[in-house]
CSV table of C-alpha atoms in Angstrom, one decimal:
chain,number,residue,atom,x,y,z
A,105,HIS,CA,28.5,-24.6,-188.6
A,106,ASP,CA,25.5,-26.9,-187.4
A,107,ASP,CA,28.0,-29.6,-186.7
A,108,PHE,CA,29.4,-27.5,-183.5
A,109,TRP,CA,26.8,-24.9,-182.8
A,110,PRO,CA,26.1,-23.7,-180.1
A,111,MET,CA,29.4,-22.6,-178.9
A,112,GLN,CA,30.1,-20.8,-175.7
A,113,ALA,CA,33.0,-19.7,-173.4
A,114,TYR,CA,33.0,-20.3,-169.6
A,115,ASP,CA,35.3,-18.9,-166.9
A,116,ALA,CA,37.6,-21.5,-165.6
A,117,ARG,CA,37.3,-20.4,-161.9
A,118,THR,CA,33.7,-19.6,-161.7
A,119,THR,CA,32.4,-22.1,-164.2
A,120,ASP,CA,29.9,-19.5,-165.4
A,121,TRP,CA,29.8,-18.4,-169.0
A,122,VAL,CA,31.6,-15.3,-170.2
A,123,ASN,CA,30.5,-15.6,-173.8
A,124,PRO,CA,26.8,-16.9,-173.9
A,125,MET,CA,26.9,-17.5,-177.7
A,126,ARG,CA,29.7,-17.1,-180.3
A,127,PHE,CA,27.3,-17.1,-183.3
A,128,GLN,CA,27.1,-15.4,-186.6
A,129,ASP,CA,27.8,-16.3,-190.2
A,130,GLY,CA,31.4,-17.0,-190.9
A,131,ILE,CA,32.3,-18.8,-187.5
A,132,LYS,CA,34.8,-21.6,-188.0
A,133,LEU,CA,36.1,-24.4,-186.1
A,134,GLU,CA,39.4,-26.2,-187.1
A,135,LYS,CA,41.4,-28.9,-185.6
A,136,THR,CA,45.0,-27.7,-185.7
A,137,GLY,CA,46.5,-30.6,-183.5
A,138,GLU,CA,46.0,-33.7,-181.4
A,139,ARG,CA,44.4,-31.7,-178.7
A,140,THR,CA,44.2,-28.1,-180.1
A,141,TYR,CA,41.5,-26.2,-182.3
A,142,ARG,CA,41.2,-22.8,-183.8
A,143,ILE,CA,37.9,-20.9,-183.5
A,144,SER,CA,37.6,-17.9,-185.6
A,145,GLY,CA,34.6,-15.7,-186.9
A,146,GLY,CA,31.4,-14.9,-185.2
A,147,GLY,CA,30.0,-11.8,-183.9
A,148,ASN,CA,30.6,-12.0,-180.1
A,149,ARG,CA,34.3,-12.8,-179.4
A,150,THR,CA,34.3,-12.2,-175.7
A,151,GLY,CA,36.8,-14.2,-173.9
A,152,LYS,CA,40.3,-14.4,-172.4
A,153,VAL,CA,43.1,-16.7,-172.2
A,154,GLY,CA,42.2,-19.5,-169.7
A,155,ASP,CA,38.5,-19.4,-170.5
A,156,ILE,CA,37.0,-22.8,-171.6
A,157,ALA,CA,35.3,-23.2,-174.9
A,158,VAL,CA,32.4,-25.4,-175.0
A,159,TRP,CA,30.6,-26.6,-178.2
A,160,SER,CA,28.2,-29.5,-179.5
A,161,VAL,CA,29.4,-32.6,-181.1
A,162,LYS,CA,26.9,-34.4,-183.4
A,163,ASP,CA,26.7,-38.1,-183.4
A,164,ARG,CA,26.9,-39.0,-187.0
A,165,SER,CA,25.9,-42.4,-186.6
A,166,HIS,CA,22.4,-41.1,-186.4
A,167,ALA,CA,20.5,-39.7,-189.5
A,168,VAL,CA,18.5,-37.1,-187.5
A,169,VAL,CA,19.7,-35.4,-184.4
A,170,GLY,CA,16.9,-33.6,-182.9
A,171,GLU,CA,14.9,-33.0,-179.7
A,172,THR,CA,15.2,-35.2,-176.5
A,173,PHE,CA,11.3,-35.4,-176.0
A,174,VAL,CA,8.8,-34.7,-178.7
A,175,PHE,CA,5.1,-35.0,-178.0
A,176,HIS,CA,2.6,-34.7,-180.9
A,177,ASP,CA,-1.1,-34.4,-180.3
A,178,CYS,CA,-0.8,-35.6,-176.6
A,179,PRO,CA,-3.8,-34.2,-174.7
A,180,GLN,CA,-3.5,-34.3,-171.0
A,181,LEU,CA,0.0,-35.4,-170.9
A,182,THR,CA,1.9,-35.5,-167.7
A,183,CYS,CA,5.7,-35.6,-167.6
A,184,ALA,CA,6.9,-35.7,-164.1
A,185,ASP,CA,10.4,-36.1,-162.3
A,186,VAL,CA,12.5,-36.2,-165.4
A,187,THR,CA,16.1,-35.0,-165.1
A,188,LEU,CA,18.2,-34.3,-168.1
A,189,PHE,CA,22.0,-33.7,-167.8
A,190,SER,CA,22.5,-33.3,-171.6
A,191,THR,CA,20.4,-33.1,-174.8
A,192,PRO,CA,20.9,-34.0,-178.4
A,193,HIS,CA,21.3,-31.2,-180.8
A,194,GLY,CA,17.7,-29.9,-180.2
A,195,ARG,CA,15.4,-28.9,-177.3
A,196,ALA,CA,14.7,-30.9,-174.1
A,197,PHE,CA,10.9,-30.9,-174.4
A,198,PHE,CA,8.9,-30.0,-177.5
A,199,GLU,CA,5.2,-30.5,-177.7
A,200,PHE,CA,2.9,-29.8,-180.6
A,201,ASN,CA,-0.9,-29.4,-180.6
A,202,PRO,CA,-1.0,-30.1,-176.8
A,203,ASN,CA,-3.9,-29.7,-174.5
A,204,ALA,CA,-3.4,-29.0,-170.7
A,205,SER,CA,-0.1,-30.8,-170.3
A,206,VAL,CA,1.7,-30.9,-167.0
A,207,PHE,CA,5.4,-30.7,-166.5
A,208,SER,CA,6.2,-31.4,-162.8
A,209,GLY,CA,9.4,-31.8,-161.0
A,210,CYS,CA,11.5,-31.8,-164.2
A,211,ARG,CA,15.1,-30.8,-164.3
A,212,ILE,CA,17.6,-29.6,-167.0
A,213,ILE,CA,20.9,-29.2,-165.1
A,214,ARG,CA,24.6,-29.8,-165.1
A,215,ARG,CA,25.5,-33.2,-164.0
A,216,PRO,CA,27.4,-33.2,-160.8
A,217,PRO,CA,30.8,-34.8,-161.0
A,218,GLU,CA,30.3,-37.4,-158.3
A,219,THR,CA,27.4,-38.8,-160.3
A,220,ASP,CA,28.9,-38.6,-163.8
A,221,LEU,CA,29.3,-41.7,-165.8
A,222,CYS,CA,32.8,-40.6,-167.0
A,223,ARG,CA,35.7,-39.3,-165.2
A,224,ARG,CA,36.5,-35.9,-166.6
A,225,ALA,CA,39.2,-33.4,-166.1
A,226,MET,CA,36.5,-30.8,-165.4
A,227,ARG,CA,32.8,-30.9,-164.4
A,228,ARG,CA,30.2,-30.6,-167.3
A,229,LEU,CA,29.5,-26.9,-167.8
A,230,ARG,CA,26.5,-27.0,-170.1
A,231,SER,CA,23.2,-29.0,-169.4
A,232,GLY,CA,21.4,-28.8,-172.8
A,233,ASN,CA,22.0,-27.3,-176.5
A,234,HIS,CA,18.8,-25.4,-177.0
A,235,ASP,CA,15.4,-24.6,-175.3
A,236,GLY,CA,14.1,-26.1,-172.1
A,237,ILE,CA,10.4,-26.4,-173.1
A,238,ILE,CA,8.6,-25.2,-176.3
A,239,SER,CA,4.9,-25.6,-176.1
A,240,LYS,CA,3.7,-24.9,-179.7
A,241,ALA,CA,0.0,-24.4,-180.7
A,242,GLY,CA,-1.7,-25.6,-177.6
A,243,VAL,CA,-5.4,-25.6,-177.2
A,244,LYS,CA,-4.8,-25.0,-173.5
A,245,GLY,CA,-1.4,-24.1,-172.3
A,246,PRO,CA,0.9,-26.3,-170.0
A,247,ARG,CA,1.3,-26.2,-166.4
A,248,ILE,CA,5.0,-26.2,-165.4
A,249,GLU,CA,5.5,-26.5,-161.7
A,250,ASP,CA,8.5,-27.1,-159.4
A,251,CYS,CA,10.9,-27.4,-162.4
A,252,GLN,CA,14.5,-26.2,-162.8
A,253,PHE,CA,16.1,-25.3,-166.2
A,254,THR,CA,19.5,-23.9,-166.0
A,255,TYR,CA,22.7,-23.8,-167.7
A,256,HIS,CA,21.3,-24.7,-171.3
A,257,CYS,CA,21.5,-22.6,-174.5
A,258,ASP,CA,18.3,-21.1,-175.3
A,259,ASP,CA,14.9,-19.9,-173.8
A,260,CYS,CA,13.9,-21.8,-170.8
A,261,VAL,CA,10.2,-21.8,-171.7
A,262,ASN,CA,8.5,-20.7,-174.9
A,263,ILE,CA,4.7,-20.8,-175.1
A,264,SER,CA,3.5,-19.9,-178.5
A,265,GLY,CA,1.3,-20.5,-181.7
A,266,GLN,CA,2.7,-20.4,-185.3
A,267,TYR,CA,1.8,-17.9,-187.7
A,268,SER,CA,0.5,-18.4,-191.3
A,269,VAL,CA,1.1,-15.4,-193.7
A,270,PHE,CA,-1.7,-13.6,-195.4
A,271,SER,CA,-1.0,-13.2,-199.4
A,272,ARG,CA,-4.1,-11.8,-200.9
A,273,LYS,CA,-8.1,-12.0,-200.9
A,274,GLU,CA,-11.0,-12.2,-203.2
A,275,GLY,CA,-14.1,-11.4,-201.2
A,276,ARG,CA,-14.0,-13.3,-198.1
A,277,LYS,CA,-11.6,-16.0,-199.5
A,278,TRP,CA,-8.2,-15.5,-198.3
A,279,ARG,CA,-5.0,-17.1,-199.7
A,280,ILE,CA,-2.5,-17.7,-196.9
A,281,LEU,CA,1.2,-19.3,-197.0
A,282,ASP,CA,1.3,-22.3,-194.5
A,283,ASN,CA,3.9,-21.9,-191.9
A,284,TRP,CA,7.1,-24.2,-191.8
A,285,VAL,CA,5.4,-26.6,-189.0
A,286,GLY,CA,2.3,-27.1,-191.0
A,287,ILE,CA,0.0,-25.7,-188.4
A,288,ARG,CA,-3.0,-24.1,-190.1
A,289,PRO,CA,-5.8,-21.8,-188.7
A,290,ARG,CA,-8.5,-23.9,-187.3
A,291,VAL,CA,-12.0,-24.0,-188.6
A,292,GLY,CA,-14.3,-22.1,-186.1
A,293,SER,CA,-11.6,-20.2,-184.5
A,294,LYS,CA,-11.1,-16.5,-184.4
A,295,LEU,CA,-8.0,-14.9,-185.8
A,296,GLN,CA,-5.3,-12.8,-184.4
A,297,ILE,CA,-4.0,-10.7,-187.0
A,298,LEU,CA,-0.5,-8.8,-186.9
A,299,THR,CA,0.1,-6.6,-190.1
A,300,PHE,CA,3.4,-6.5,-191.8
A,301,ASP,CA,4.2,-3.0,-190.3
A,302,GLY,CA,3.5,-4.4,-186.8
A,303,ARG,CA,0.0,-3.3,-185.9
A,304,THR,CA,-2.5,-5.6,-184.3
A,305,LEU,CA,-6.0,-5.7,-186.0
A,306,THR,CA,-8.8,-6.0,-183.3
A,307,ASN,CA,-11.6,-7.0,-185.9
A,308,GLU,CA,-13.2,-10.3,-185.1
A,309,VAL,CA,-12.6,-12.8,-187.9
A,310,THR,CA,-13.8,-16.3,-187.8
A,311,VAL,CA,-12.4,-19.2,-190.0
A,312,LEU,CA,-15.4,-20.8,-191.8
A,313,ALA,CA,-13.4,-23.2,-194.1
A,314,ASN,CA,-9.8,-24.1,-194.9
A,315,VAL,CA,-8.8,-26.0,-197.9
A,316,ASP,CA,-5.6,-26.8,-199.9
A,317,ALA,CA,-4.5,-24.0,-202.4
A,318,GLY,CA,-1.5,-25.6,-204.0
A,319,PRO,CA,2.0,-24.6,-204.0
A,320,ALA,CA,3.3,-20.9,-203.1
A,321,THR,CA,4.2,-18.9,-206.2
A,322,ASP,CA,7.7,-17.8,-207.2
A,323,GLU,CA,7.0,-14.3,-206.0
A,324,GLU,CA,5.6,-15.6,-202.7
A,325,ARG,CA,8.5,-17.7,-202.1
A,326,LYS,CA,10.8,-14.9,-203.1
A,327,PHE,CA,9.4,-12.8,-200.5
A,328,MET,CA,9.5,-15.2,-197.8
A,329,THR,CA,13.1,-16.4,-198.5
A,330,TYR,CA,14.7,-12.9,-199.1
A,331,GLU,CA,12.5,-9.9,-198.1
A,332,ALA,CA,10.4,-10.9,-195.1
A,333,GLY,CA,13.3,-11.1,-192.6
A,334,ILE,CA,12.5,-14.6,-191.6
A,335,VAL,CA,15.4,-16.1,-189.5
A,336,PHE,CA,17.5,-19.2,-190.1
A,337,GLY,CA,16.1,-20.1,-193.5
A,338,HIS,CA,12.5,-20.8,-192.1
A,339,GLY,CA,11.1,-18.4,-194.8
A,340,LYS,CA,12.6,-20.7,-197.5
A,341,SER,CA,10.6,-23.8,-196.1
A,342,VAL,CA,7.2,-21.9,-196.7
A,343,ARG,CA,6.2,-23.6,-199.8
A,344,HIS,CA,2.7,-24.3,-199.8
A,345,ALA,CA,-0.7,-22.2,-199.5
A,346,SER,CA,-4.2,-22.7,-198.2
A,347,GLU,CA,-7.5,-20.9,-198.9
A,348,LEU,CA,-9.4,-19.7,-195.8
A,349,THR,CA,-12.9,-18.6,-196.0
A,350,VAL,CA,-13.8,-16.0,-193.3
A,351,ASP,CA,-16.9,-14.2,-192.1
A,352,SER,CA,-15.4,-10.6,-192.5
A,353,ASP,CA,-14.5,-8.2,-195.2
A,354,VAL,CA,-11.4,-7.1,-193.4
A,355,ASP,CA,-8.2,-6.8,-195.3
A,356,PRO,CA,-5.0,-7.6,-193.2
A,357,GLY,CA,-2.8,-6.3,-195.8
A,358,ARG,CA,-0.2,-8.3,-197.8
A,359,TYR,CA,2.1,-10.4,-195.8
A,360,ALA,CA,0.4,-10.0,-192.4
A,361,ALA,CA,0.7,-12.7,-189.9
A,362,ILE,CA,-2.3,-14.6,-188.8
A,363,VAL,CA,-3.1,-17.4,-186.2
A,364,SER,CA,-5.9,-19.0,-184.4
A,365,ASP,CA,-6.8,-17.8,-181.1
A,366,THR,CA,-7.4,-21.5,-180.2
A,367,CYS,CA,-3.8,-22.5,-180.6
A,368,LEU,CA,-1.7,-20.3,-178.8
A,369,GLY,CA,-1.3,-22.1,-175.4
A,370,ASN,CA,-3.8,-20.0,-173.7
A,371,GLY,CA,-4.4,-20.6,-170.1
A,372,PHE,CA,-0.9,-21.8,-169.1
A,373,CYS,CA,0.5,-21.7,-165.6
A,374,ILE,CA,4.2,-21.4,-164.5
A,375,THR,CA,4.9,-21.7,-160.9
A,376,ASN,CA,7.5,-22.3,-158.3
A,377,CYS,CA,10.2,-23.0,-160.7
A,378,VAL,CA,13.9,-21.9,-161.2
A,379,PHE,CA,15.1,-20.8,-164.6
A,380,GLY,CA,18.4,-19.2,-165.7
A,381,TYR,CA,22.0,-19.2,-166.5
A,382,SER,CA,20.9,-19.3,-170.0
A,383,ARG,CA,22.1,-17.7,-173.2
A,384,SER,CA,18.5,-16.4,-174.1
A,385,ARG,CA,15.4,-15.5,-172.4
A,386,GLY,CA,14.0,-17.2,-169.3
A,387,LEU,CA,10.2,-17.1,-170.2
A,388,LEU,CA,9.0,-16.1,-173.6
A,389,ILE,CA,5.3,-15.9,-173.7
A,390,LYS,CA,3.0,-15.3,-176.6
A,391,ALA,CA,-0.1,-16.8,-174.9
A,392,SER,CA,-2.9,-15.2,-173.1
A,393,HIS,CA,-4.9,-15.7,-169.9
A,394,GLY,CA,-2.0,-17.3,-168.2
A,395,GLN,CA,-0.1,-17.1,-164.7
A,396,VAL,CA,3.5,-16.7,-163.9
A,397,ARG,CA,3.9,-16.8,-160.2
A,398,ASP,CA,6.6,-17.5,-157.5
A,399,ASN,CA,9.5,-18.3,-159.9
A,400,LEU,CA,13.1,-17.5,-159.6
A,401,ILE,CA,14.7,-16.4,-163.0
A,402,VAL,CA,18.4,-15.6,-162.8
A,403,ARG,CA,21.4,-14.8,-165.0
A,404,THR,CA,19.8,-14.9,-168.5
A,405,CYS,CA,21.4,-13.4,-171.4
A,406,GLY,CA,18.2,-11.9,-172.8
A,407,SER,CA,15.1,-10.6,-170.8
A,408,ALA,CA,14.2,-12.7,-167.8
A,409,LEU,CA,10.5,-12.5,-168.8
A,410,ALA,CA,9.6,-11.5,-172.4
A,411,VAL,CA,6.0,-11.1,-173.6
A,412,THR,CA,6.3,-10.5,-177.2
A,413,THR,CA,5.3,-11.7,-180.7
A,414,GLU,CA,8.1,-12.5,-183.2
A,415,TYR,CA,7.4,-12.1,-186.9
A,416,SER,CA,10.9,-13.1,-187.8
A,417,TRP,CA,10.2,-16.6,-186.3
A,418,LEU,CA,6.7,-16.8,-187.7
A,419,SER,CA,5.9,-17.2,-184.1
A,420,GLY,CA,2.8,-15.6,-182.1
A,421,GLY,CA,0.5,-14.3,-181.0
A,422,CYS,CA,0.1,-11.2,-179.1
A,423,ALA,CA,-0.4,-12.0,-175.3
A,424,SER,CA,-2.9,-10.4,-173.0
A,425,ASP,CA,-4.5,-10.9,-169.5
A,426,LEU,CA,-1.4,-12.2,-167.8
A,427,ASP,CA,-1.2,-12.6,-164.0
A,428,ILE,CA,2.5,-12.1,-163.0
A,429,ALA,CA,3.1,-12.0,-159.3
A,430,GLY,CA,5.7,-13.1,-156.6
A,431,ASN,CA,8.4,-13.8,-159.0
A,432,THR,CA,12.2,-13.0,-158.3
A,433,LEU,CA,14.2,-11.7,-161.3
A,434,TRP,CA,17.8,-11.1,-161.0
A,435,HIS,CA,20.8,-10.2,-163.2
A,436,ALA,CA,19.2,-10.2,-166.8
A,437,GLY,CA,21.4,-9.4,-169.7
A,438,ARG,CA,18.9,-7.2,-171.3
A,439,TRP,CA,15.7,-6.3,-169.3
A,440,LEU,CA,14.1,-8.0,-166.4
A,441,VAL,CA,10.7,-7.8,-168.1
A,442,SER,CA,10.2,-6.8,-171.8
A,443,VAL,CA,6.7,-6.4,-173.4
A,444,GLY,CA,6.5,-6.0,-177.2
A,445,GLY,CA,10.1,-6.7,-177.9
A,446,ASP,CA,13.4,-8.3,-176.7
């Protein structure tokens, strides 16, 4: 499965996708001859005779196939005038714990045949295998300007934090389950709290201390793996716990999601960009106090602009105070703008 996902089908005449993602348990790819393959299974089987199937091919000579660019703890990063025609099995740009990054003039596009390094029977139909930019847990969110991310396989821009999960409390000491990327609530920060049944608690809770609390219990791991609805096995990776000391007696309720308000990517700006022809969302925003201005978002399989939290990905938080103006949104597969769900 992981060796050839993502898989899509494109119209041979228009070169646009007709099946943005054939993806679900049970999908199979079998070689049946020198130049023939059989694709079976999957939930979305849209397509017709003559369409062109496109899938990923992992380079098995590398032990790890991941992102194209990964930036860890890089404050004031500037990434300018970078053009990508393909990506490894992961995202194009992935930044952790950033602070006021700038992405200017960057492009993820299908390589034109006249500049391709190889002669091909047909032009390249896909530019990348996953997201354009994921900005995760930023102190201040990125400025993304004059960029183009098109014809890749996931969200064009995802600005978010990463939830930890509340387990239980004793007084003002909270036991929490660390998220799979290892980003913990920061001492001195206030917490956003999303209850397991989907309510946002508005009580102001400040983290006073954060210490190691050992491995997750069998019960906690069972819940996160099988009962919490976490996608793609990420719940199984929640194996460790921390103990927070907070300044409030509020009880979030078991398995509430919590995240520091200082590591959401607040204060971002996305301006004068072109996004689209993607199998998922154009913009996926979970940060606050940001601007989305004067962009073109076209032909997304999901919402052109989604402002929503996602417990199933342990990805938050709940955005507010956004300035969205002057954008052109066209031909989204679900909604042009969705708030609170996608």
